[in-house]
Short mmCIF file of C-alpha atoms and ligand atoms in Angstrom, two decimals:
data_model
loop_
_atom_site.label_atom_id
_atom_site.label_comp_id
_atom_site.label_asym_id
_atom_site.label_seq_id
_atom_site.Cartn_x
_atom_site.Cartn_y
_atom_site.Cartn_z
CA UNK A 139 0.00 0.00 0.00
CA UNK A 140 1.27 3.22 -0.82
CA UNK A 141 0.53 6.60 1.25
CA UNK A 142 -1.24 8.43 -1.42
CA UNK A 143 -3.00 5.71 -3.52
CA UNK A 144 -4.27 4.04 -0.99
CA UNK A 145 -3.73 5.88 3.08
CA UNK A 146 -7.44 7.43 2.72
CA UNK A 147 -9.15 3.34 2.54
CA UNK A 148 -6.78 1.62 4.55
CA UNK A 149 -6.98 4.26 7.54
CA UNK A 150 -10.93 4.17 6.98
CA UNK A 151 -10.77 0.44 8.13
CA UNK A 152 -9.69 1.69 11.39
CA UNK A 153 -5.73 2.74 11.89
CA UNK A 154 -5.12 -0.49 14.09
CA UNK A 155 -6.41 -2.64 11.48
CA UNK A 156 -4.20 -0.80 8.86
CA UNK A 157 -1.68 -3.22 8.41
CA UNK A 158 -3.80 -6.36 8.98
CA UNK A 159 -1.07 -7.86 11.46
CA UNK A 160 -0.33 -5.11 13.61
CA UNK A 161 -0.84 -5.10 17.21
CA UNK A 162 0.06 -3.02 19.49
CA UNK A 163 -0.88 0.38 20.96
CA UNK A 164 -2.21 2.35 18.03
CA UNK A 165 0.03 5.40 17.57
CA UNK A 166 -2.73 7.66 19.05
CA UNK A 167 -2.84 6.00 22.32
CA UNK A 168 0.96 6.71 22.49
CA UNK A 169 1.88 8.81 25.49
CA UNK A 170 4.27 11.30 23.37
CA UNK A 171 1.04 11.70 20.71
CA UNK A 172 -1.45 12.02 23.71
CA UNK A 173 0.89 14.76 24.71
CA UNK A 174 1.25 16.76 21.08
CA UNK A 175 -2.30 16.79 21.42
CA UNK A 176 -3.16 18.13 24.75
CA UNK A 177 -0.86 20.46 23.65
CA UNK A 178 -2.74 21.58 20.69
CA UNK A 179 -5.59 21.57 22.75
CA UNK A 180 -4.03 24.08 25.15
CA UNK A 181 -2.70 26.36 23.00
CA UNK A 182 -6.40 26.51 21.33
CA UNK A 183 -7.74 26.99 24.51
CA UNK A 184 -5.62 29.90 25.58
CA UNK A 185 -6.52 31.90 21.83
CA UNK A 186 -3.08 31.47 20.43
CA UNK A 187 -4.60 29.39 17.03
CA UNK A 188 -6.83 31.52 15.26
CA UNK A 189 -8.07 29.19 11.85
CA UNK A 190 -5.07 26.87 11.15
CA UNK A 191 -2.09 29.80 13.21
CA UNK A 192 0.20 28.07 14.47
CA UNK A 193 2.24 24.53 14.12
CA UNK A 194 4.45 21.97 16.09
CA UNK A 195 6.68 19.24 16.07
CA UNK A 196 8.29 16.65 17.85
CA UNK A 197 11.30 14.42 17.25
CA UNK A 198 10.36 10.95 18.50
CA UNK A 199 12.92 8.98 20.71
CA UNK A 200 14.00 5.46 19.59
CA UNK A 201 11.75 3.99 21.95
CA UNK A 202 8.53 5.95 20.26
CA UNK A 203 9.32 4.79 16.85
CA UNK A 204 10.17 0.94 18.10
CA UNK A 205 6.31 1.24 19.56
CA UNK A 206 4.95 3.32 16.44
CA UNK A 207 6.84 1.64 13.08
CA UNK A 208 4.55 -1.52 13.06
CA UNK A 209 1.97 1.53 12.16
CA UNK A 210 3.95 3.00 9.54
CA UNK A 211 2.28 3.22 5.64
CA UNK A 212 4.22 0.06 4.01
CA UNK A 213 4.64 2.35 0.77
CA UNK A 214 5.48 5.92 2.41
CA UNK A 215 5.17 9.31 0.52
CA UNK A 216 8.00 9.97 -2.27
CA UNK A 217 11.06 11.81 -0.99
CA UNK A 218 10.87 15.75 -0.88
CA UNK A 219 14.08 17.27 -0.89
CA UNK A 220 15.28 19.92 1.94
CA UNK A 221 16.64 23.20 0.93
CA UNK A 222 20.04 21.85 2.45
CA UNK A 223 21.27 18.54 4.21
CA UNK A 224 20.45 18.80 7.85
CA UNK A 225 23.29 15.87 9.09
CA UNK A 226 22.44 15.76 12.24
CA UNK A 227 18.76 14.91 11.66
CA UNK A 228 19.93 11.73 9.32
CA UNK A 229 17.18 9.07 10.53
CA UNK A 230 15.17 11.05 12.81
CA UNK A 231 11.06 11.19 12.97
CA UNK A 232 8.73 13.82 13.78
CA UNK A 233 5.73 13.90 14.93
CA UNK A 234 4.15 17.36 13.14
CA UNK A 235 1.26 19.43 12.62
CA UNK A 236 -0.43 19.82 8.90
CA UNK A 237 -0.66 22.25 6.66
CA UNK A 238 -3.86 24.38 7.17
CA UNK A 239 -5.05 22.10 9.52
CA UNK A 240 -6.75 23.91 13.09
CA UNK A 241 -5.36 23.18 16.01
CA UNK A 242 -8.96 23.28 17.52
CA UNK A 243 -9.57 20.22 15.36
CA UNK A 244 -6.17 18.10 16.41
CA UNK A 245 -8.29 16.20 19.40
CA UNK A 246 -11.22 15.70 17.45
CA UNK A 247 -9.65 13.94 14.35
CA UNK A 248 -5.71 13.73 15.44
CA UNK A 249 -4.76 11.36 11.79
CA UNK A 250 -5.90 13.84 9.43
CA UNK A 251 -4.78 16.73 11.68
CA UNK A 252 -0.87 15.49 12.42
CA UNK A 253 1.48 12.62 10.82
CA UNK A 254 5.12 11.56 10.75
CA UNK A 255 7.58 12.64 8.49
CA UNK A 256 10.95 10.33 8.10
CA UNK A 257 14.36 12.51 7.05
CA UNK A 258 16.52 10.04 4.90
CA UNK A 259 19.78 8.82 6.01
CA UNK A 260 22.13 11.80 4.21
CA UNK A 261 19.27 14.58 6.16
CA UNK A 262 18.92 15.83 2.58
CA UNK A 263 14.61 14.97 2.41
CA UNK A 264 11.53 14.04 4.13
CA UNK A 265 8.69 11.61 3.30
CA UNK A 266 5.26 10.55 5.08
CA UNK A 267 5.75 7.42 6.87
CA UNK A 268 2.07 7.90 9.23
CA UNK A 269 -1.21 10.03 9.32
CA UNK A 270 -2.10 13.35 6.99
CA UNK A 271 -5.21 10.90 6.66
CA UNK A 272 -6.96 12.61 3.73
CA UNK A 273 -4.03 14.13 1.44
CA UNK A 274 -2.71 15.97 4.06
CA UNK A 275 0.92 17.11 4.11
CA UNK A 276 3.29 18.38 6.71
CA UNK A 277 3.04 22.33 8.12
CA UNK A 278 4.15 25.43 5.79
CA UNK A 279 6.72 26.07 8.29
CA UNK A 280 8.46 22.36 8.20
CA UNK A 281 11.27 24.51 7.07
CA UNK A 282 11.91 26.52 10.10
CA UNK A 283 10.68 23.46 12.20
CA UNK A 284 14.02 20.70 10.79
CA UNK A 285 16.32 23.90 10.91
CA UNK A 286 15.27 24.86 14.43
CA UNK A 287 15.46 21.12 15.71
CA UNK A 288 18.67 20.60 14.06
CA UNK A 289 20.19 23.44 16.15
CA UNK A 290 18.89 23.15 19.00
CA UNK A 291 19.50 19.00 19.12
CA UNK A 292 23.12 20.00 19.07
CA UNK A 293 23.25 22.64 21.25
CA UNK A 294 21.44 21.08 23.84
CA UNK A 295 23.19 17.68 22.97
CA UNK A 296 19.40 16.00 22.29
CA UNK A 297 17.95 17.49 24.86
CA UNK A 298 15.12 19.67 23.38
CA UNK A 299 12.50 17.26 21.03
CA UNK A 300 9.53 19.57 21.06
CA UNK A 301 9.17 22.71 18.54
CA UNK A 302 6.04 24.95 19.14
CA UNK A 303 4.78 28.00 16.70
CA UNK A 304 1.91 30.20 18.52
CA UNK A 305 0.39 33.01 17.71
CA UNK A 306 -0.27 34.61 21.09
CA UNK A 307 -1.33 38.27 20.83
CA UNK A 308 0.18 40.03 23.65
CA UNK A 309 3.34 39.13 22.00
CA UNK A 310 2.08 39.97 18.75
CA UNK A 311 1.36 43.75 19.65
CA UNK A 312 4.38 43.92 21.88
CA UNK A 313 6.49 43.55 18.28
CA UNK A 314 4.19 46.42 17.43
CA UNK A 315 5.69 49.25 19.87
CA UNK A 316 9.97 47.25 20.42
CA UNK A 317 12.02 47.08 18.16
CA UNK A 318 13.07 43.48 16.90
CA UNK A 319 15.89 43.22 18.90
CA UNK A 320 16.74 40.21 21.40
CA UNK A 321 18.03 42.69 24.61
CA UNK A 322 15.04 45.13 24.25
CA UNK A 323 12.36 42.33 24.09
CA UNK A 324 14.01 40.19 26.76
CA UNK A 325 14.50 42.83 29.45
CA UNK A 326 11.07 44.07 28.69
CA UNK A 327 9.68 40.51 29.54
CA UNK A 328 12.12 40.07 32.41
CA UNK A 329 11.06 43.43 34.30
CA UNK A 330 7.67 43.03 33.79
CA UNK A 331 7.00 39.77 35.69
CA UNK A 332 9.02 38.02 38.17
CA UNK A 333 8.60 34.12 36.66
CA UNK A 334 9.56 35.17 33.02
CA UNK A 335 13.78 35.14 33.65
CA UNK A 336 13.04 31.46 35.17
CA UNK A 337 10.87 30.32 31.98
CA UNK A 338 13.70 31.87 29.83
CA UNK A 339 16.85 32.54 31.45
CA UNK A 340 18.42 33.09 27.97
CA UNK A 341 16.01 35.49 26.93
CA UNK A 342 13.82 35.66 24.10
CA UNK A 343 15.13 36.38 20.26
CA UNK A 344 13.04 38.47 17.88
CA UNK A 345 13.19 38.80 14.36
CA UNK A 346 11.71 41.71 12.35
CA UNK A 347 8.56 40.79 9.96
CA UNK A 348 9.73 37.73 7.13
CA UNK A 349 7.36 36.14 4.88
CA UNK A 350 5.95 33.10 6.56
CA UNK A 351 6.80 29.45 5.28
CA UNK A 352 9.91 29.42 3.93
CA UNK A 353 13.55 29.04 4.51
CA UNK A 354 14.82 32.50 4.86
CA UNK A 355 12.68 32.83 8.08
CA UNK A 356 13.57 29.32 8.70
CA UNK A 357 17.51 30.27 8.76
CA UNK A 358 16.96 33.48 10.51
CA UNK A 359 15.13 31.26 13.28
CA UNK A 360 17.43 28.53 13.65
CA UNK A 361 20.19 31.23 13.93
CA UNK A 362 18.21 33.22 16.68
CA UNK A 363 17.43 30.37 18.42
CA UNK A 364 21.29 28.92 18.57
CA UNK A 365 21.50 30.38 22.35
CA UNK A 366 17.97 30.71 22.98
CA UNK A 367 15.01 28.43 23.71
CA UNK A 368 12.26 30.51 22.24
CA UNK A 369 12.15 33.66 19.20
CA UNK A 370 9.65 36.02 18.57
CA UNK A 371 8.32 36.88 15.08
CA UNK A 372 7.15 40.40 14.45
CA UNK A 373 3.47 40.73 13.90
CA UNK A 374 3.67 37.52 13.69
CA UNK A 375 3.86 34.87 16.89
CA UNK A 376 6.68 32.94 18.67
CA UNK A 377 8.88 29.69 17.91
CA UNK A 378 9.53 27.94 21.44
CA UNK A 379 11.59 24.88 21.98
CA UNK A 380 12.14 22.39 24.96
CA UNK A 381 12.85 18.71 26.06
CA UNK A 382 9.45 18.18 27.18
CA UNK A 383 5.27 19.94 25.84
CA UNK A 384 5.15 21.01 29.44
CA UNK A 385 8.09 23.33 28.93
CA UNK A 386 7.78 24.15 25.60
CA UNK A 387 4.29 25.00 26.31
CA UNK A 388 5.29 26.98 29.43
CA UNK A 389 7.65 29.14 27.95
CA UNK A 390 4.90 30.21 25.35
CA UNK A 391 2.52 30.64 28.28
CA UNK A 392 4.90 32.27 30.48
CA UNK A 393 6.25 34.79 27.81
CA UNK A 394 2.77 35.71 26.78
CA UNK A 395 1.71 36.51 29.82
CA UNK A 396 4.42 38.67 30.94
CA UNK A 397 3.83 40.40 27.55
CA UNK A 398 0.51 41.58 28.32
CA UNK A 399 1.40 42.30 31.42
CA UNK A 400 4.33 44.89 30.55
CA UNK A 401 1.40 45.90 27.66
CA UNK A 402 -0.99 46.96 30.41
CA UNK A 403 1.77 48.43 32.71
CA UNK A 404 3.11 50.92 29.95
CA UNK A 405 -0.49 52.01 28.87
CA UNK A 406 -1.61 52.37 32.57
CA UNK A 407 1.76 54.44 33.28
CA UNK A 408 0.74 56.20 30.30
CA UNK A 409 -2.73 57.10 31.35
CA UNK A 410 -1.99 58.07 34.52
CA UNK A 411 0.97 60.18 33.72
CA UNK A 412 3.34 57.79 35.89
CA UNK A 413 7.00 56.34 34.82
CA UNK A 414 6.06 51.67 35.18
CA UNK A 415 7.52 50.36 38.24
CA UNK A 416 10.04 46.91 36.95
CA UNK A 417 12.05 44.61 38.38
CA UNK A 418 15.42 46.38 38.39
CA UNK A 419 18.36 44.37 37.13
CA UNK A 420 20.11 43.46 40.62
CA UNK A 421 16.33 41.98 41.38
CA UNK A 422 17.03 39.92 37.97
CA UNK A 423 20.74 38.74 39.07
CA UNK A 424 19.12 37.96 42.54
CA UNK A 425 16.58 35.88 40.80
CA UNK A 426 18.96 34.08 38.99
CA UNK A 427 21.46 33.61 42.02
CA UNK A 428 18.43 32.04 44.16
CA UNK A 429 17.06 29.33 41.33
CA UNK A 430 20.72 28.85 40.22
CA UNK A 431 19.94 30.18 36.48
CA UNK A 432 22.08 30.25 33.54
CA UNK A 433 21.15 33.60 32.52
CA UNK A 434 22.63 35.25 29.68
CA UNK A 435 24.24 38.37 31.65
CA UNK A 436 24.60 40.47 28.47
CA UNK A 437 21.06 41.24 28.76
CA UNK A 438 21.39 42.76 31.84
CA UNK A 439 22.94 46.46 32.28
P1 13P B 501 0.37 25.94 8.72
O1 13P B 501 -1.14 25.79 8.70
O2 13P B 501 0.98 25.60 7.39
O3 13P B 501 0.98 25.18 9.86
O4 13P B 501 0.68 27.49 8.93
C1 13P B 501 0.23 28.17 10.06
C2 13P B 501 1.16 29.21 10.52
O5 13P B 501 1.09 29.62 11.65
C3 13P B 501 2.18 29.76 9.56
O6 13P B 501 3.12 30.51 10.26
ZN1 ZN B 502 2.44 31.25 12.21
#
């Protein structure tokens, strides 16, 4: 059976059933899928996927594609090449969002709504292996999805596995008053709420508005993100990466909140003819001291 002649029928028959033999847990019932989901779920809950805004992904572990390949299409997609090899991602899986899809609709219907994408053994291309039921194919921003893991799996020697793209507004409109700059966005997020330097005690990156989808945003991001767990994108949204959904869904949450905090603190101060109040930067370097921190100090004065 091959993914596109025939994915739509087999997957009708029920995705267990797929490969007639195949037992096991279906790759739904998975814990790491379960997970994706919820976090889908979240992030729809919170407002930060208008229509089909935002994406994710998730490199699987050895063990999640031992318990998953028994699932996989026995004819997968055809090879589509990357813009440039990615080594280091030679082999790997990910679990990923699809194109247009709506977050709001990833629990209801997760096999049309996600899949797995295989990268070939030279990290040169990338072909379905699971899910997309439908004709579905992997999200517009796959580009800036392999770059980003591929940095950020050697910097954090495999560490980080999960990639999330919001579009939460408070971080949206900040981009709309700072400049796209990594210090002036950080310490803005910093001062304005006491958990933000522990949810990112690298800081944030931002990068100034880039067409969506493609691999000039894609290289920008993966550069930004080299020393930094999470990037804004100018009226745009924010790229987040982390080991587990928890965290990668905590920095989003955590950064979005602090942003409309510091939002409401300047137009307040504003209104009322009053300079904000912030945490000043010794409070920051205490901070950091007491919860042991690997801050990046050139953000601090
Ligand atoms: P996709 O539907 O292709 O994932 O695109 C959504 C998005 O947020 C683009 O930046
Ligand atoms: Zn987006």
């Amino acid at each position: 059976m091959g993914f596109f002649d025939s994915a739509q029928e087999v997957l009708d028959k029920g995705v267990s059933a797929a490969k007639g033999a195949v037992s096991g847990v279906a790759v739904e019932q998975q814990a790491f899928v379960k997970q994706f989901v919820r976090m889908c779920e979240d992030g729809w809950q919170q407002g930060w996927h208008e229509r089909n805004g935002g994406n994710a992904s998730y490199r699987m572990s050895p063990e999640d594609v031992q318990s998953c390949k028994g699932f996989f299409y026995d004819t997968p997609s055809s090879w589509v090449p990357l813009a440039s090899p990615l080594i280091n991602l030679a082999g790997e899986k990910f679990l990923v969002t699809a194109a247009g899809s709506f977050m709001r609709n990833v629990p209801l219907d997760p096999v049309s709504n996600i899949g797995i994408v295989e990268v070939d053994d030279q990290g040169a291309a990338w072909r379905i292996v699971w899910g997309f039921k439908g004709g579905g194919v992997p999200t517009s921003e796959l580009p800036s999805h392999l770059m980003v893991h591929a940095v950020r799996k050697d910097v954090t020697i495999g560490a980080d596995r999960v990639l999330y793209h919001a579009h939460p507004d408070n971080v949206v409109a900040m981009t709309g008053v700072l400049p796209a700059d990594a210090r002036a966005f950080t310490r803005a997020l910093w001062k304005a709420m006491t958990e933000c330097i522990i949810a990112v005690p690298k800081g944030v990156a931002a990068l100034p508005w880039m067409v969506p989808g493609g691999t000039d945003i894609a290289r920008a991001t993966a550069d930004a993100m080299i020393g930094r767990s999470a990037c804004v994108w100018a009226q745009h949204g924010m790229f987040a990466s982390a080991p587990t959904f928890d965290e990668a869904f905590g920095i989003v949450h955590a950064v979005e909140k602090a942003a409309g905090v510091w939002l409401k603190a300047q137009a307040a101060a504003r209104t009322l003819g009053v300079e904000p109040i912030e945490i000043p930067d010794e409070g920051l370097r205490a901070i950091a001291t007491t919860y042991n921190l690997p801050i990046d100090d050139s953000m601090l004065d």
